[in-house]
């Protein structure tokens, strides 16, 4: 994994930095400065809340190679308390707990590692909050 | 006046019981439980390391401190399980809490006292007015060789302290450090697991060093054990901190609040710092706290804290330590534990 790629994404992956359109209030995550209809807008940095609930999820049984030791694992869309939706893994859960609507919190975790010798990618994962 | 402005602890959810480890190695679980005075220990999941624990503990500490990441002038992580051999852990933590780029940063190592080293240096930096706020962290996902006595206790956790001169919740009245060259526990480069000197880790190492530091600190402060509401010592097992506390003249009631090892295990650099967070969670204004860490090699850092009125305003602002230890646990079997701790040889 090339370090520059993960380095560029530190603000969003480490600190949940999004961009808010100052005129419309729309939030973009990952951050971008071009709106859905392709126009530039007047944006400002906006930190996402770290609490929300499971909007939907799926279980990955056949993972890409860097996640093979984690299968089966869950990828979900979390609807945060401000309505923004983010995609991430769920961790530290027990099977019987998992359901749409469950409250979660975003925690700082390892996301993937480049074998034993490469750079370690950190980011956010959802953990049970109830 | 300098001291703790904010504090936080992070303990992983996963646990393994002594019986589960003993079963695999044909050992007598009851004798280990009796000898070590612990019944289970925390286990870091594969996506947890010393950095992730540090980040979460520091977020809690900042919340209690009422300061933001960009107000932090220095951040130090003390650990013996830094994820990189070359590349700082502290930069990752500082980036995650928003303390970069105007921040001084280094990783500390001194076996189990690396965390209190970070706290000690932070107190010095804010006292000298080099920094307004400095964060000292003790964090470990410690290693124990399969089948070794250490495997029953080597655990994971982190504690983080924001040190400053204003809005203090526990004033640091006195410090003292005591160290000698005592090779009781070590890990050579490229070795996966540490080695230790067996019984040599006791009297000539742990007890001599903590007693040396604690007695000097009591003398320096002019205080006696009865003057303190709480005391916390490095806790590699359940027996040692209770014994050294009694040798110094502390009563069991003074030691129990910060004595987490029976169900947490030995969190190495996090051990006495996490114990301190459990004390701060319940402390009342005016309480005095006596803390002495221990790191093999060997040395101790001692602190005398006096809790201020502000403690009552901040205790509920972030998750407390005892509930993290006692609630929402996920027990794993030895196979899962071995996979999580990368004890299984695989073809890459």
XYZ file of C-alpha atoms in Angstrom:
478
model
C 0.000 0.000 0.000
C 1.413 3.352 -1.030
C 1.707 5.646 2.042
C 0.608 8.769 0.152
C -2.807 7.255 -0.493
C -3.708 6.711 3.148
C -1.950 9.939 4.218
C -4.252 12.020 2.006
C -7.266 10.593 3.788
C -6.100 11.132 7.411
C -8.402 14.145 8.068
C -11.531 12.151 7.230
C -10.403 8.756 8.503
C -8.783 9.978 11.749
C -10.913 12.993 12.680
C -14.189 12.531 10.764
C -13.616 15.807 8.921
C -16.382 16.540 6.429
C -17.304 19.634 4.412
C -20.505 21.595 4.919
C -21.978 23.804 2.209
C -22.334 27.140 4.014
C -25.257 28.179 1.830
C -27.369 25.008 1.803
C -26.132 23.181 4.921
C -25.459 20.024 2.887
C -22.698 17.848 4.359
C -20.241 15.944 2.162
C -18.256 13.004 3.510
C -15.636 12.171 2.344
C -15.064 15.908 1.979
C -15.361 17.491 -1.469
C -15.885 20.964 -2.830
C -18.093 20.169 -5.804
C -21.794 19.629 -5.160
C -23.932 16.712 -6.340
C -24.904 18.707 -9.429
C -21.290 19.425 -10.290
C -21.062 23.029 -9.051
C -18.407 24.599 -6.842
C -19.718 25.782 -3.477
C -18.697 27.800 -0.459
C -17.662 25.042 1.972
C -16.302 24.884 5.515
C -14.734 22.142 7.612
C -17.290 20.252 9.640
C -16.561 17.521 12.200
C -19.080 14.694 12.138
C -20.646 13.462 15.383
C -19.316 10.065 16.473
C -22.652 8.535 17.489
C -25.480 7.110 15.423
C -27.381 3.942 14.584
C -27.077 1.112 12.082
C -28.943 2.151 8.932
C -28.159 -1.104 7.131
C -25.458 -3.755 7.077
C -24.095 -6.745 5.211
C -21.971 -9.715 6.222
C -18.826 -10.304 4.168
C -18.014 -14.018 3.980
C -15.627 -13.880 1.014
C -13.288 -10.984 1.705
C -10.499 -9.305 -0.245
C -7.074 -10.710 0.667
C -6.121 -8.062 3.239
C -9.239 -8.853 5.306
C -9.128 -12.659 5.012
C -8.352 -13.240 8.693
C -11.373 -11.183 9.732
C -14.094 -13.038 7.784
C -16.949 -13.197 8.345
C -17.118 -9.488 9.148
C -19.786 -6.835 8.942
C -19.778 -3.670 6.870
C -22.533 -1.217 7.709
C -23.885 2.197 6.916
C -24.199 4.245 10.077
C -26.690 7.079 10.199
C -25.029 9.583 12.507
C -26.998 11.806 14.887
C -26.839 14.712 12.390
C -28.237 12.511 9.600
C -24.944 12.004 7.735
C -24.368 8.430 6.607
C -20.919 6.816 6.734
C -19.788 3.345 5.677
C -17.509 1.307 7.936
C -16.917 -2.036 9.612
C -18.575 -3.011 12.888
C -16.283 -4.399 15.560
C -16.500 -5.672 19.173
C -20.054 -6.944 18.663
C -21.711 -10.243 19.478
C -23.752 -11.935 16.765
C -27.067 -11.788 18.603
C -26.695 -8.007 19.105
C -26.478 -7.147 15.420
C -29.636 -5.500 13.985
C -30.714 -2.463 11.991
C -31.405 0.468 14.313
C -28.887 -0.516 17.006
C -27.000 2.411 18.537
C -23.285 2.580 17.706
C -20.321 4.829 18.346
C -17.366 5.397 16.016
C -13.999 4.410 17.494
C -10.448 4.741 16.231
C -9.192 1.321 15.104
C -6.768 -0.401 12.781
C -8.513 -0.855 9.443
C -5.924 -2.808 7.479
C -2.235 -3.570 7.484
C 0.079 -4.137 4.572
C 1.302 -7.625 5.608
C 3.866 -7.678 8.459
C 6.180 -5.101 6.975
C 3.996 -2.384 5.459
C 2.244 0.701 6.700
C -0.712 0.359 9.104
C -3.965 2.067 8.087
C -6.079 3.472 10.905
C -9.588 4.831 10.747
C -13.038 4.591 12.283
C -15.163 1.540 12.991
C -18.556 1.266 14.620
C -18.833 -0.359 18.059
C -21.995 -1.148 20.038
C -23.208 1.773 22.156
C -26.120 -0.108 23.783
C 0.041 25.005 40.648
C 0.341 22.136 38.149
C -1.522 18.896 37.827
C -4.096 16.816 35.990
C -6.648 18.798 33.983
C -8.303 15.825 32.282
C -8.021 12.037 32.400
C -9.395 9.039 30.534
C -8.941 5.281 30.306
C -9.673 2.735 27.618
C -9.993 -0.989 28.299
C -10.742 -3.474 25.486
C -13.986 -5.505 25.719
C -12.467 -8.946 25.180
C -11.382 -11.164 28.098
C -9.827 -14.568 28.602
C -10.089 -16.518 31.851
C -7.116 -18.117 33.623
C -8.851 -21.532 33.295
C -8.903 -21.206 29.495
C -5.131 -20.620 29.321
C -4.288 -23.254 31.951
C -6.362 -25.868 30.108
C -4.169 -25.582 27.009
C -0.856 -25.863 28.874
C -1.876 -28.562 31.353
C -1.429 -26.163 34.255
C -3.401 -25.955 37.483
C -5.675 -22.933 37.081
C -6.434 -22.687 40.800
C -2.782 -22.425 41.743
C -2.219 -19.693 39.110
C -5.302 -17.817 40.327
C -4.110 -18.105 43.910
C -0.495 -17.273 43.098
C -1.194 -14.325 40.808
C -4.454 -13.282 42.484
C -6.161 -12.721 39.162
C -9.012 -14.543 37.441
C -9.032 -13.101 33.920
C -7.349 -10.506 31.742
C -8.242 -8.124 28.918
C -7.412 -9.114 25.343
C -6.921 -6.660 22.482
C -8.908 -7.453 19.322
C -6.849 -7.579 16.089
C -7.877 -3.995 15.259
C -6.715 -2.712 18.667
C -3.153 -1.662 19.428
C -1.338 0.739 21.703
C -2.194 3.652 19.386
C -5.943 2.985 19.123
C -6.192 2.600 22.915
C -4.215 5.838 23.367
C -6.484 7.756 20.992
C -9.692 6.683 22.727
C -8.286 7.325 26.228
C -7.062 10.755 25.119
C -10.440 11.692 23.612
C -11.971 11.009 27.034
C -9.194 12.996 28.750
C -9.740 15.994 26.448
C -13.476 15.857 27.112
C -12.860 16.043 30.860
C -10.186 18.727 30.407
C -12.490 20.882 28.298
C -9.703 21.587 25.828
C -9.381 20.791 22.132
C -6.623 18.903 20.370
C -5.115 22.055 18.867
C -4.438 23.382 22.409
C -2.098 20.459 23.151
C 1.574 21.513 23.015
C 3.152 18.103 23.696
C 1.996 14.492 23.548
C 3.943 11.437 24.682
C 2.978 7.767 24.620
C 4.796 5.412 26.954
C 4.550 1.774 25.873
C 6.505 -1.387 25.251
C 4.190 -2.412 22.419
C 4.525 0.450 19.951
C 3.182 -0.912 16.642
C 6.183 0.268 14.635
C 9.849 -0.385 15.461
C 10.681 2.804 13.567
C 7.911 5.428 13.326
C 6.351 7.167 16.270
C 3.039 6.112 17.802
C 2.549 9.612 19.146
C 2.230 11.259 15.724
C -0.722 8.999 14.896
C -2.408 9.805 18.187
C -1.682 13.532 17.850
C -3.074 13.535 14.286
C -6.215 11.708 15.421
C -7.002 14.178 18.209
C -6.160 17.208 16.049
C -2.991 18.237 17.917
C -0.781 18.428 14.802
C 1.270 20.226 13.561
C 2.297 22.599 16.408
C 3.069 19.916 18.958
C 6.132 18.252 20.507
C 6.077 14.504 20.288
C 8.082 11.433 21.295
C 7.511 7.817 22.250
C 8.798 6.597 25.591
C 9.995 3.187 26.669
C 10.926 1.964 30.142
C 9.156 -1.382 30.437
C 6.071 -0.879 32.616
C 6.846 2.652 33.768
C 6.883 4.274 30.324
C 3.419 5.716 30.994
C 4.367 7.401 34.262
C 7.513 8.704 32.543
C 5.285 10.485 30.039
C 3.188 11.901 32.905
C 6.332 13.015 34.764
C 7.772 14.839 31.738
C 4.419 16.498 30.970
C 4.191 17.837 34.524
C 7.717 19.251 34.168
C 6.897 20.910 30.855
C 3.772 22.647 32.134
C 5.490 23.635 35.388
C 8.373 25.237 33.465
C 5.785 26.979 31.231
C 7.286 25.420 28.092
C 3.791 24.071 27.454
C 0.270 25.092 28.458
C -1.132 21.606 28.028
C 0.789 18.356 27.670
C -0.659 14.865 27.299
C 1.025 11.871 28.954
C -0.232 8.417 28.003
C 0.525 4.919 29.267
C -0.699 2.224 26.864
C 0.147 -1.377 26.124
C -1.011 -4.504 24.374
C 1.552 -6.491 26.264
C 3.136 -9.752 25.227
C 3.443 -12.978 27.189
C 5.125 -16.053 25.743
C 2.790 -19.048 25.242
C 2.770 -21.201 28.379
C 4.857 -18.723 30.380
C 3.545 -17.351 33.688
C 3.314 -13.960 31.992
C 0.709 -15.268 29.565
C -1.817 -15.417 32.409
C -1.431 -11.714 33.160
C -0.162 -9.779 30.070
C -3.150 -7.592 29.164
C -4.146 -4.430 27.288
C -5.343 -0.955 28.238
C -4.469 2.728 28.236
C -4.718 5.799 30.429
C -4.246 9.384 29.287
C -3.718 12.552 31.311
C -3.875 16.163 30.177
C -1.482 18.124 32.395
C -1.761 21.873 32.824
C -1.671 24.862 35.166
C -5.340 25.942 35.054
C -8.624 24.164 35.803
C -6.760 21.422 37.626
C -8.736 18.473 38.974
C -5.808 16.933 40.872
C -2.839 19.045 41.879
C 0.557 17.355 41.781
C 2.164 18.242 45.108
C 5.336 16.134 44.920
C 7.152 13.745 42.596
C 10.139 11.492 43.007
C 11.968 9.071 40.718
C 14.179 6.183 41.830
C 16.117 3.915 39.470
C 19.023 1.474 39.240
C 20.321 -0.914 36.609
C 18.423 -4.088 37.557
C 17.954 -6.617 34.719
C 14.804 -8.383 35.962
C 12.782 -8.393 32.714
C 13.764 -7.637 29.124
C 13.049 -8.210 25.475
C 15.921 -8.191 23.006
C 15.517 -6.755 19.529
C 13.607 -8.981 17.047
C 12.295 -11.193 19.866
C 8.516 -11.610 20.023
C 8.263 -12.198 23.752
C 10.008 -10.808 26.820
C 12.021 -12.880 29.267
C 12.302 -12.446 32.992
C 14.437 -13.444 35.921
C 11.720 -15.444 37.704
C 11.857 -14.768 41.427
C 14.539 -12.121 40.821
C 11.688 -9.857 39.600
C 10.374 -9.717 43.185
C 12.499 -8.625 46.133
C 15.577 -7.118 44.403
C 13.535 -5.512 41.645
C 9.831 -4.651 42.181
C 9.856 -4.383 45.988
C 13.261 -2.728 46.399
C 12.522 -0.144 43.704
C 8.980 0.758 44.749
C 9.986 0.890 48.417
C 12.968 3.099 47.528
C 10.799 5.533 45.585
C 7.845 5.482 47.984
C 9.914 6.022 51.114
C 11.805 8.911 49.495
C 8.506 10.448 48.355
C 6.986 10.151 51.829
C 10.069 11.761 53.320
C 10.100 14.542 50.714
C 6.418 15.306 51.279
C 6.535 14.987 55.043
C 3.421 12.816 54.799
C 2.617 9.386 56.157
C 0.421 6.623 54.653
C -2.518 7.572 56.885
C -2.620 11.027 55.234
C -3.798 9.493 51.944
C -7.302 8.404 50.969
C -5.971 6.229 48.138
C -2.730 4.595 47.012
C -1.947 2.853 43.737
C 1.139 0.878 42.767
C 2.270 -0.932 39.660
C 0.245 -4.138 39.477
C 1.934 -6.975 37.543
C -0.263 -9.421 39.491
C -2.740 -9.144 42.318
C -0.312 -9.998 45.076
C 2.594 -7.559 44.592
C 0.771 -4.187 44.908
C -1.134 -5.331 48.001
C 2.062 -6.603 49.597
C 4.143 -3.505 48.859
C 1.275 -1.310 50.047
C 1.130 -3.136 53.358
C 4.927 -3.049 53.707
C 4.718 0.750 53.433
C 1.920 0.980 55.978
C -1.141 1.423 53.743
C -4.417 -0.336 54.586
C -6.371 -2.554 52.179
C -9.175 0.076 51.928
C -6.683 2.627 50.574
C -5.470 0.189 47.908
C -8.635 -1.496 46.636
C -10.079 1.313 44.466
C -7.072 1.411 42.124
C -6.403 -2.339 42.345
C -7.779 -3.470 38.972
C -5.412 -6.323 38.158
C -7.594 -9.225 39.454
C -9.943 -8.861 36.455
C -7.888 -6.640 34.128
C -4.479 -8.291 34.161
C -1.179 -6.450 33.884
C -1.509 -3.591 31.419
C 2.215 -2.820 31.720
C 2.698 0.912 30.971
C -1.025 1.394 31.610
C -1.129 -0.414 34.966
C -0.782 2.194 37.729
C -2.034 5.040 35.441
C -5.314 3.154 34.762
C -5.548 2.466 38.498
C -5.237 6.226 39.043
C -8.140 6.881 36.635
C -10.345 4.460 38.623
C -9.483 6.431 41.774
C -10.185 9.811 40.126
C -13.592 8.451 39.005
C -14.730 8.266 42.642
C -12.427 10.736 44.430
C -13.793 13.643 46.453
C -12.330 17.147 46.698
C -9.437 17.222 49.160
C -8.554 13.522 48.825
C -4.842 12.822 48.596
C -3.567 10.069 46.272
C -0.213 8.294 46.476
C 0.991 6.674 43.240
C 4.203 4.765 42.503
C 4.786 3.055 39.166
C 7.384 0.407 38.429
C 9.255 -0.444 35.254
C 11.666 -3.321 34.932
C 15.207 -2.454 34.241
C 14.408 -0.866 36.796
C 12.794 2.296 38.140
C 9.790 3.929 39.755
C 8.080 7.294 39.376
C 6.171 8.493 42.407
C 3.463 11.185 42.589
C 1.421 12.805 45.332
C -1.845 14.278 44.039
C -4.434 16.359 45.873
C -7.907 16.318 44.336
C -9.590 19.704 43.789
C -13.254 20.803 43.757
C -13.312 20.538 39.944
C -13.277 16.724 40.098
C -17.038 16.596 40.672
C -17.677 18.550 37.453
C -15.711 16.180 35.213
C -16.168 12.637 36.538
C -19.299 12.005 34.450
C -18.099 13.677 31.257
C -16.565 10.473 29.825
C -16.834 6.712 30.398
C -15.467 5.664 33.802
C -12.877 2.951 34.279
C -14.651 0.374 36.529
C -17.689 0.035 34.228
C -15.352 -0.551 31.261
C -13.742 -3.307 33.301
C -16.897 -4.907 34.696
C -19.508 -4.512 31.934
C -20.058 -5.643 28.318
C -17.298 -8.224 28.360
C -16.766 -10.655 25.478
C -15.032 -13.863 26.569
C -12.795 -15.622 24.044
C -11.400 -19.151 23.962
C -7.678 -19.843 23.675
C -7.866 -20.429 19.918
C -9.432 -17.033 19.305
C -6.974 -15.445 21.738
C -4.032 -17.074 19.936
C -5.330 -15.770 16.598
C -5.931 -12.265 17.975
C -2.444 -12.122 19.511
C -0.832 -13.523 16.331
C 0.544 -16.562 18.143
C -0.265 -18.847 15.202
C 2.344 -19.309 12.482
C 0.874 -18.853 9.013
C 2.023 -18.792 5.430
C 1.623 -15.237 4.196
